[in-house]
């Protein structure tokens, strides 16, 4: 199975425009054989915490019509998209949320970031449930940025027979990327990392989205400064 990580510079607060960009990436990834396209943290709005705190219209639900370009792209290509955004919850605060839309445009799962970082704690509520979905017989786990600093998430993913660990993130420092091959190597998982490129909120993202194999070996890596797709192949069968 081929999986794509898409990195681009979201337009601040432009949910509709960013959704159209993401839909284009889904179609391009599918044309190159990908079954799943993964996006970085808060790429639907950009990592714009001030805007998100002040403007509730930037928050979405899974049936929000502004997400239809991505949903339609999934239906048209019969592939899945892993979209990260600011989403409404049942409480007063929103969450940093991953919606996974399947090949029919259906919602496969929702995951709310469990480990918030810094100012995020003032804007968002933390999630409490691990993210999982299955596609073509392969089990996937979800994590968002600072989540990846907590190895127990990957440990639980491996214990739940997940094969692939998808990390929607935003990093500006290269040394922070070392956590991704460590999660792969320590828990025998394929790890897919989707980052931003360019400025997003206070961060100048370092790009380098990529894929690591279960032994921690880099299988694919994007450039540091260009909007692009990076694609890698994961083995769908486990050899014991």
PDB file of C-alpha atoms in Angstrom:
ATOM      1  CA  UNK A   1       0.000   0.000   0.000  1.00  0.00           C
ATOM      2  CA  UNK A   2       1.260   3.454  -0.922  1.00  0.00           C
ATOM      3  CA  UNK A   3       0.702   6.302   1.540  1.00  0.00           C
ATOM      4  CA  UNK A   4       1.260   9.993   0.833  1.00  0.00           C
ATOM      5  CA  UNK A   5       2.141  12.821   3.185  1.00  0.00           C
ATOM      6  CA  UNK A   6       1.214  16.253   1.838  1.00  0.00           C
ATOM      7  CA  UNK A   7       3.075  19.345   3.001  1.00  0.00           C
ATOM      8  CA  UNK A   8       2.036  22.865   2.061  1.00  0.00           C
ATOM      9  CA  UNK A   9       1.636  26.340   3.533  1.00  0.00           C
ATOM     10  CA  UNK A  10      -1.997  26.854   4.570  1.00  0.00           C
ATOM     11  CA  UNK A  11      -3.554  30.251   4.051  1.00  0.00           C
ATOM     12  CA  UNK A  12      -4.290  31.678   7.539  1.00  0.00           C
ATOM     13  CA  UNK A  13      -7.936  31.267   8.454  1.00  0.00           C
ATOM     14  CA  UNK A  14      -8.955  30.340   4.896  1.00  0.00           C
ATOM     15  CA  UNK A  15     -10.805  27.091   5.525  1.00  0.00           C
ATOM     16  CA  UNK A  16     -12.410  26.857   2.088  1.00  0.00           C
ATOM     17  CA  UNK A  17      -9.259  27.715   0.153  1.00  0.00           C
ATOM     18  CA  UNK A  18      -7.178  25.262   2.166  1.00  0.00           C
ATOM     19  CA  UNK A  19      -9.776  22.523   1.674  1.00  0.00           C
ATOM     20  CA  UNK A  20      -9.504  22.994  -2.078  1.00  0.00           C
ATOM     21  CA  UNK A  21      -5.703  22.728  -1.878  1.00  0.00           C
ATOM     22  CA  UNK A  22      -6.049  19.545   0.142  1.00  0.00           C
ATOM     23  CA  UNK A  23      -8.484  18.091  -2.368  1.00  0.00           C
ATOM     24  CA  UNK A  24      -5.961  18.738  -5.140  1.00  0.00           C
ATOM     25  CA  UNK A  25      -3.309  16.878  -3.133  1.00  0.00           C
ATOM     26  CA  UNK A  26      -5.674  13.928  -2.617  1.00  0.00           C
ATOM     27  CA  UNK A  27      -6.279  13.684  -6.346  1.00  0.00           C
ATOM     28  CA  UNK A  28      -2.576  13.997  -7.166  1.00  0.00           C
ATOM     29  CA  UNK A  29      -1.646  11.385  -4.560  1.00  0.00           C
ATOM     30  CA  UNK A  30      -4.277   8.996  -5.872  1.00  0.00           C
ATOM     31  CA  UNK A  31      -2.977   9.493  -9.397  1.00  0.00           C
ATOM     32  CA  UNK A  32       0.406   8.369  -8.123  1.00  0.00           C
ATOM     33  CA  UNK A  33      -1.021   5.255  -6.537  1.00  0.00           C
ATOM     34  CA  UNK A  34      -1.626   6.363  -2.939  1.00  0.00           C
ATOM     35  CA  UNK A  35      -4.492   4.866  -0.938  1.00  0.00           C
ATOM     36  CA  UNK A  36      -4.187   7.369   1.927  1.00  0.00           C
ATOM     37  CA  UNK A  37      -3.129  11.037   2.010  1.00  0.00           C
ATOM     38  CA  UNK A  38      -2.078  12.532   5.353  1.00  0.00           C
ATOM     39  CA  UNK A  39      -1.985  16.256   6.167  1.00  0.00           C
ATOM     40  CA  UNK A  40      -0.185  18.224   8.891  1.00  0.00           C
ATOM     41  CA  UNK A  41      -1.555  19.673  12.116  1.00  0.00           C
ATOM     42  CA  UNK A  42      -4.301  22.309  11.683  1.00  0.00           C
ATOM     43  CA  UNK A  43      -3.692  22.579   7.947  1.00  0.00           C
ATOM     44  CA  UNK A  44      -7.352  23.365   7.361  1.00  0.00           C
ATOM     45  CA  UNK A  45      -6.922  26.776   9.012  1.00  0.00           C
ATOM     46  CA  UNK A  46      -3.195  27.113   9.486  1.00  0.00           C
ATOM     47  CA  UNK A  47      -1.674  26.975  12.968  1.00  0.00           C
ATOM     48  CA  UNK A  48      -3.367  30.248  13.855  1.00  0.00           C
ATOM     49  CA  UNK A  49      -4.295  29.895  17.518  1.00  0.00           C
ATOM     50  CA  UNK A  50      -5.291  33.533  17.923  1.00  0.00           C
ATOM     51  CA  UNK A  51      -7.699  33.366  14.991  1.00  0.00           C
ATOM     52  CA  UNK A  52      -9.095  30.048  16.160  1.00  0.00           C
ATOM     53  CA  UNK A  53      -9.706  31.392  19.664  1.00  0.00           C
ATOM     54  CA  UNK A  54     -11.473  34.502  18.397  1.00  0.00           C
ATOM     55  CA  UNK A  55     -13.432  33.257  15.392  1.00  0.00           C
ATOM     56  CA  UNK A  56     -15.759  30.295  15.962  1.00  0.00           C
ATOM     57  CA  UNK A  57     -16.608  30.185  12.262  1.00  0.00           C
ATOM     58  CA  UNK A  58     -13.200  28.566  11.705  1.00  0.00           C
ATOM     59  CA  UNK A  59     -14.303  25.515  13.691  1.00  0.00           C
ATOM     60  CA  UNK A  60     -15.798  22.628  11.747  1.00  0.00           C
ATOM     61  CA  UNK A  61     -17.811  19.449  12.132  1.00  0.00           C
ATOM     62  CA  UNK A  62     -17.303  16.366   9.951  1.00  0.00           C
ATOM     63  CA  UNK A  63     -20.368  17.278   7.851  1.00  0.00           C
ATOM     64  CA  UNK A  64     -19.313  20.914   7.373  1.00  0.00           C
ATOM     65  CA  UNK A  65     -19.943  21.826   3.708  1.00  0.00           C
ATOM     66  CA  UNK A  66     -16.531  23.502   3.555  1.00  0.00           C
ATOM     67  CA  UNK A  67     -14.976  20.030   3.807  1.00  0.00           C
ATOM     68  CA  UNK A  68     -16.862  18.820   0.753  1.00  0.00           C
ATOM     69  CA  UNK A  69     -13.924  19.367  -1.658  1.00  0.00           C
ATOM     70  CA  UNK A  70     -11.850  16.866   0.317  1.00  0.00           C
ATOM     71  CA  UNK A  71     -14.761  14.465   0.773  1.00  0.00           C
ATOM     72  CA  UNK A  72     -15.551  14.656  -2.946  1.00  0.00           C
ATOM     73  CA  UNK A  73     -11.912  14.006  -3.842  1.00  0.00           C
ATOM     74  CA  UNK A  74     -11.965  10.877  -1.662  1.00  0.00           C
ATOM     75  CA  UNK A  75     -15.114   9.646  -3.411  1.00  0.00           C
ATOM     76  CA  UNK A  76     -13.781  10.417  -6.880  1.00  0.00           C
ATOM     77  CA  UNK A  77     -10.479   8.633  -6.292  1.00  0.00           C
ATOM     78  CA  UNK A  78     -11.733   5.899  -3.923  1.00  0.00           C
ATOM     79  CA  UNK A  79      -8.954   6.825  -1.477  1.00  0.00           C
ATOM     80  CA  UNK A  80      -8.783   8.083   2.116  1.00  0.00           C
ATOM     81  CA  UNK A  81      -7.727  11.454   3.528  1.00  0.00           C
ATOM     82  CA  UNK A  82      -6.432  12.232   7.030  1.00  0.00           C
ATOM     83  CA  UNK A  83      -7.423  15.849   7.652  1.00  0.00           C
ATOM     84  CA  UNK A  84      -6.440  17.814  10.769  1.00  0.00           C
ATOM     85  CA  UNK A  85      -8.450  20.832  11.886  1.00  0.00           C
ATOM     86  CA  UNK A  86     -10.030  22.718  14.778  1.00  0.00           C
ATOM     87  CA  UNK A  87     -13.361  21.036  15.467  1.00  0.00           C
ATOM     88  CA  UNK A  88     -16.352  21.490  17.708  1.00  0.00           C
ATOM     89  CA  UNK A  89     -16.719  19.203  20.716  1.00  0.00           C
ATOM     90  CA  UNK A  90     -19.579  18.595  23.129  1.00  0.00           C
ATOM     91  CA  UNK A  91     -17.822  20.869  25.641  1.00  0.00           C
ATOM     92  CA  UNK A  92     -17.072  24.569  25.677  1.00  0.00           C
ATOM     93  CA  UNK A  93     -13.664  24.294  24.008  1.00  0.00           C
ATOM     94  CA  UNK A  94     -12.888  22.844  20.583  1.00  0.00           C
ATOM     95  CA  UNK A  95     -10.298  20.159  19.903  1.00  0.00           C
ATOM     96  CA  UNK A  96      -7.364  19.742  17.543  1.00  0.00           C
ATOM     97  CA  UNK A  97      -9.035  16.994  15.570  1.00  0.00           C
ATOM     98  CA  UNK A  98      -8.239  14.499  12.869  1.00  0.00           C
ATOM     99  CA  UNK A  99     -11.111  13.447  10.624  1.00  0.00           C
ATOM    100  CA  UNK A 100     -10.410  10.450   8.416  1.00  0.00           C
ATOM    101  CA  UNK A 101     -12.620  10.293   5.339  1.00  0.00           C
ATOM    102  CA  UNK A 102     -12.788   6.972   3.532  1.00  0.00           C
ATOM    103  CA  UNK A 103     -12.943   5.962  -0.146  1.00  0.00           C
ATOM    104  CA  UNK A 104     -16.686   6.539  -0.234  1.00  0.00           C
ATOM    105  CA  UNK A 105     -16.439   9.923   1.455  1.00  0.00           C
ATOM    106  CA  UNK A 106     -17.623   8.407   4.727  1.00  0.00           C
ATOM    107  CA  UNK A 107     -16.149   9.380   8.091  1.00  0.00           C
ATOM    108  CA  UNK A 108     -13.989   6.450   9.191  1.00  0.00           C
ATOM    109  CA  UNK A 109     -12.951   7.903  12.538  1.00  0.00           C
ATOM    110  CA  UNK A 110     -12.345  11.026  14.565  1.00  0.00           C
ATOM    111  CA  UNK A 111      -9.327  11.572  16.802  1.00  0.00           C
ATOM    112  CA  UNK A 112      -8.823  14.506  19.198  1.00  0.00           C
ATOM    113  CA  UNK A 113      -5.227  15.366  20.126  1.00  0.00           C
ATOM    114  CA  UNK A 114      -4.518  14.050  23.625  1.00  0.00           C
ATOM    115  CA  UNK A 115      -1.360  15.982  24.553  1.00  0.00           C
ATOM    116  CA  UNK A 116      -1.701  19.712  24.048  1.00  0.00           C
ATOM    117  CA  UNK A 117       1.381  21.921  23.965  1.00  0.00           C
ATOM    118  CA  UNK A 118       1.863  25.356  25.487  1.00  0.00           C
ATOM    119  CA  UNK A 119      -0.788  27.895  24.507  1.00  0.00           C
ATOM    120  CA  UNK A 120      -2.894  25.132  22.959  1.00  0.00           C
ATOM    121  CA  UNK A 121      -4.070  24.379  26.504  1.00  0.00           C
ATOM    122  CA  UNK A 122      -5.778  27.792  26.632  1.00  0.00           C
ATOM    123  CA  UNK A 123      -7.629  27.302  23.348  1.00  0.00           C
ATOM    124  CA  UNK A 124      -8.447  23.600  23.089  1.00  0.00           C
ATOM    125  CA  UNK A 125      -9.681  20.652  25.112  1.00  0.00           C
ATOM    126  CA  UNK A 126      -7.550  17.505  25.154  1.00  0.00           C
ATOM    127  CA  UNK A 127      -8.920  14.255  23.787  1.00  0.00           C
ATOM    128  CA  UNK A 128      -9.029  11.038  25.768  1.00  0.00           C
ATOM    129  CA  UNK A 129      -9.536   8.270  23.185  1.00  0.00           C
ATOM    130  CA  UNK A 130      -6.962   6.765  20.817  1.00  0.00           C
ATOM    131  CA  UNK A 131      -7.566   7.105  17.073  1.00  0.00           C
ATOM    132  CA  UNK A 132      -7.902   3.973  14.964  1.00  0.00           C
ATOM    133  CA  UNK A 133      -9.235   2.995  11.559  1.00  0.00           C
ATOM    134  CA  UNK A 134      -8.871   0.168   9.080  1.00  0.00           C
ATOM    135  CA  UNK A 135      -8.484   0.280   5.308  1.00  0.00           C
ATOM    136  CA  UNK A 136      -7.854  -2.666   2.971  1.00  0.00           C
ATOM    137  CA  UNK A 137      -7.304  -4.877   6.004  1.00  0.00           C
ATOM    138  CA  UNK A 138      -4.567  -2.621   7.424  1.00  0.00           C
ATOM    139  CA  UNK A 139      -5.023  -1.051  10.866  1.00  0.00           C
ATOM    140  CA  UNK A 140      -3.906   2.556  11.325  1.00  0.00           C
ATOM    141  CA  UNK A 141      -3.219   4.645  14.435  1.00  0.00           C
ATOM    142  CA  UNK A 142      -3.412   8.438  14.642  1.00  0.00           C
ATOM    143  CA  UNK A 143      -1.321  10.990  16.546  1.00  0.00           C
ATOM    144  CA  UNK A 144      -0.910  14.768  16.401  1.00  0.00           C
ATOM    145  CA  UNK A 145       2.419  16.574  16.852  1.00  0.00           C
ATOM    146  CA  UNK A 146       3.189  16.745  20.620  1.00  0.00           C
ATOM    147  CA  UNK A 147       1.418  13.389  21.032  1.00  0.00           C
ATOM    148  CA  UNK A 148       4.496  11.846  19.465  1.00  0.00           C
ATOM    149  CA  UNK A 149       6.621  12.844  22.442  1.00  0.00           C
ATOM    150  CA  UNK A 150       4.723  10.234  24.452  1.00  0.00           C
ATOM    151  CA  UNK A 151       5.848   6.743  23.418  1.00  0.00           C
ATOM    152  CA  UNK A 152       2.873   5.083  25.085  1.00  0.00           C
ATOM    153  CA  UNK A 153       0.672   6.139  22.153  1.00  0.00           C
ATOM    154  CA  UNK A 154       2.781   4.116  19.732  1.00  0.00           C
ATOM    155  CA  UNK A 155       3.042   1.305  22.261  1.00  0.00           C
ATOM    156  CA  UNK A 156      -0.745   1.097  22.481  1.00  0.00           C
ATOM    157  CA  UNK A 157      -0.988   1.228  18.685  1.00  0.00           C
ATOM    158  CA  UNK A 158       1.315  -1.763  18.324  1.00  0.00           C
ATOM    159  CA  UNK A 159      -0.574  -3.638  21.040  1.00  0.00           C
ATOM    160  CA  UNK A 160      -3.806  -2.997  19.121  1.00  0.00           C
ATOM    161  CA  UNK A 161      -2.304  -4.631  15.992  1.00  0.00           C
ATOM    162  CA  UNK A 162      -1.912  -1.358  14.121  1.00  0.00           C
ATOM    163  CA  UNK A 163       0.550  -1.556  11.263  1.00  0.00           C
ATOM    164  CA  UNK A 164       0.850   2.139  10.375  1.00  0.00           C
ATOM    165  CA  UNK A 165       1.109   5.194  12.643  1.00  0.00           C
ATOM    166  CA  UNK A 166       0.046   8.478  11.027  1.00  0.00           C
ATOM    167  CA  UNK A 167       1.381  11.689  12.582  1.00  0.00           C
ATOM    168  CA  UNK A 168      -0.126  15.050  11.597  1.00  0.00           C
ATOM    169  CA  UNK A 169       2.381  17.594  12.886  1.00  0.00           C
ATOM    170  CA  UNK A 170       3.965  21.037  12.741  1.00  0.00           C
ATOM    171  CA  UNK A 171       7.693  21.288  13.461  1.00  0.00           C
ATOM    172  CA  UNK A 172      10.217  24.033  12.892  1.00  0.00           C
ATOM    173  CA  UNK A 173      13.251  22.352  14.483  1.00  0.00           C
ATOM    174  CA  UNK A 174      15.032  19.447  12.821  1.00  0.00           C
ATOM    175  CA  UNK A 175      15.972  17.731  16.069  1.00  0.00           C
ATOM    176  CA  UNK A 176      12.297  17.197  16.860  1.00  0.00           C
ATOM    177  CA  UNK A 177      12.009  14.928  13.849  1.00  0.00           C
ATOM    178  CA  UNK A 178      14.136  12.311  15.585  1.00  0.00           C
ATOM    179  CA  UNK A 179      11.073  11.135  17.488  1.00  0.00           C
ATOM    180  CA  UNK A 180       9.477   9.620  14.367  1.00  0.00           C
ATOM    181  CA  UNK A 181      12.088   6.977  13.487  1.00  0.00           C
ATOM    182  CA  UNK A 182      12.289   6.201  17.215  1.00  0.00           C
ATOM    183  CA  UNK A 183       8.562   5.461  17.351  1.00  0.00           C
ATOM    184  CA  UNK A 184       8.912   3.242  14.270  1.00  0.00           C
ATOM    185  CA  UNK A 185      11.945   1.353  15.541  1.00  0.00           C
ATOM    186  CA  UNK A 186      10.814   0.944  19.133  1.00  0.00           C
ATOM    187  CA  UNK A 187       7.366  -0.372  18.294  1.00  0.00           C
ATOM    188  CA  UNK A 188       7.754  -2.057  14.897  1.00  0.00           C
ATOM    189  CA  UNK A 189       5.448   0.385  13.091  1.00  0.00           C
ATOM    190  CA  UNK A 190       5.497   2.215   9.815  1.00  0.00           C
ATOM    191  CA  UNK A 191       5.431   5.892  10.747  1.00  0.00           C
ATOM    192  CA  UNK A 192       4.151   8.560   8.363  1.00  0.00           C
ATOM    193  CA  UNK A 193       4.897  12.179   9.269  1.00  0.00           C
ATOM    194  CA  UNK A 194       3.097  15.107   7.599  1.00  0.00           C
ATOM    195  CA  UNK A 195       4.492  18.573   8.332  1.00  0.00           C
ATOM    196  CA  UNK A 196       3.867  22.122   7.111  1.00  0.00           C
ATOM    197  CA  UNK A 197       6.236  24.076   4.920  1.00  0.00           C
ATOM    198  CA  UNK A 198       6.776  27.822   5.286  1.00  0.00           C
ATOM    199  CA  UNK A 199       5.257  30.063   7.938  1.00  0.00           C
ATOM    200  CA  UNK A 200       2.232  28.839   9.883  1.00  0.00           C
ATOM    201  CA  UNK A 201       1.313  30.940  12.891  1.00  0.00           C
ATOM    202  CA  UNK A 202       4.510  31.579  14.894  1.00  0.00           C
ATOM    203  CA  UNK A 203       6.419  28.723  13.281  1.00  0.00           C
ATOM    204  CA  UNK A 204       8.563  28.558  10.157  1.00  0.00           C
ATOM    205  CA  UNK A 205       8.010  24.879   9.422  1.00  0.00           C
ATOM    206  CA  UNK A 206      10.952  22.738   8.362  1.00  0.00           C
ATOM    207  CA  UNK A 207       9.090  20.460   5.924  1.00  0.00           C
ATOM    208  CA  UNK A 208      10.807  17.082   5.497  1.00  0.00           C
ATOM    209  CA  UNK A 209       7.583  15.086   5.733  1.00  0.00           C
ATOM    210  CA  UNK A 210       8.411  11.422   5.434  1.00  0.00           C
ATOM    211  CA  UNK A 211       7.965   7.731   6.047  1.00  0.00           C
ATOM    212  CA  UNK A 212       9.992   5.358   8.218  1.00  0.00           C
ATOM    213  CA  UNK A 213       9.932   1.572   8.209  1.00  0.00           C
ATOM    214  CA  UNK A 214       9.466  -0.652  11.264  1.00  0.00           C
ATOM    215  CA  UNK A 215      13.230  -0.752  11.833  1.00  0.00           C
ATOM    216  CA  UNK A 216      13.452   3.057  11.846  1.00  0.00           C
ATOM    217  CA  UNK A 217      14.927   3.307   8.354  1.00  0.00           C
ATOM    218  CA  UNK A 218      13.852   6.325   6.320  1.00  0.00           C
ATOM    219  CA  UNK A 219      11.902   5.136   3.277  1.00  0.00           C
ATOM    220  CA  UNK A 220      10.914   8.523   1.854  1.00  0.00           C
ATOM    221  CA  UNK A 221      11.477  12.186   2.663  1.00  0.00           C
ATOM    222  CA  UNK A 222      10.219  15.484   1.278  1.00  0.00           C
ATOM    223  CA  UNK A 223      12.213  18.654   0.710  1.00  0.00           C
ATOM    224  CA  UNK A 224      12.504  21.207   3.550  1.00  0.00           C
ATOM    225  CA  UNK A 225      11.080  24.195   1.719  1.00  0.00           C
ATOM    226  CA  UNK A 226       8.667  23.153  -1.039  1.00  0.00           C
ATOM    227  CA  UNK A 227       4.989  22.319  -1.036  1.00  0.00           C
ATOM    228  CA  UNK A 228       4.836  18.751  -2.255  1.00  0.00           C
ATOM    229  CA  UNK A 229       3.778  15.168  -1.759  1.00  0.00           C
ATOM    230  CA  UNK A 230       6.072  12.473  -0.460  1.00  0.00           C
ATOM    231  CA  UNK A 231       4.999   8.889  -1.063  1.00  0.00           C
ATOM    232  CA  UNK A 232       6.166   5.620   0.415  1.00  0.00           C
ATOM    233  CA  UNK A 233       5.081   2.008   0.388  1.00  0.00           C
ATOM    234  CA  UNK A 234       4.185  -0.042   3.435  1.00  0.00           C
ATOM    235  CA  UNK A 235       4.089  -3.818   3.509  1.00  0.00           C
ATOM    236  CA  UNK A 236       0.539  -4.878   4.263  1.00  0.00           C
ATOM    237  CA  UNK A 237       1.477  -8.340   5.521  1.00  0.00           C
ATOM    238  CA  UNK A 238       3.480  -9.008   8.658  1.00  0.00           C
ATOM    239  CA  UNK A 239       6.307 -11.520   8.404  1.00  0.00           C
ATOM    240  CA  UNK A 240       6.889 -13.381  11.645  1.00  0.00           C
TER     241      UNK A 240
END
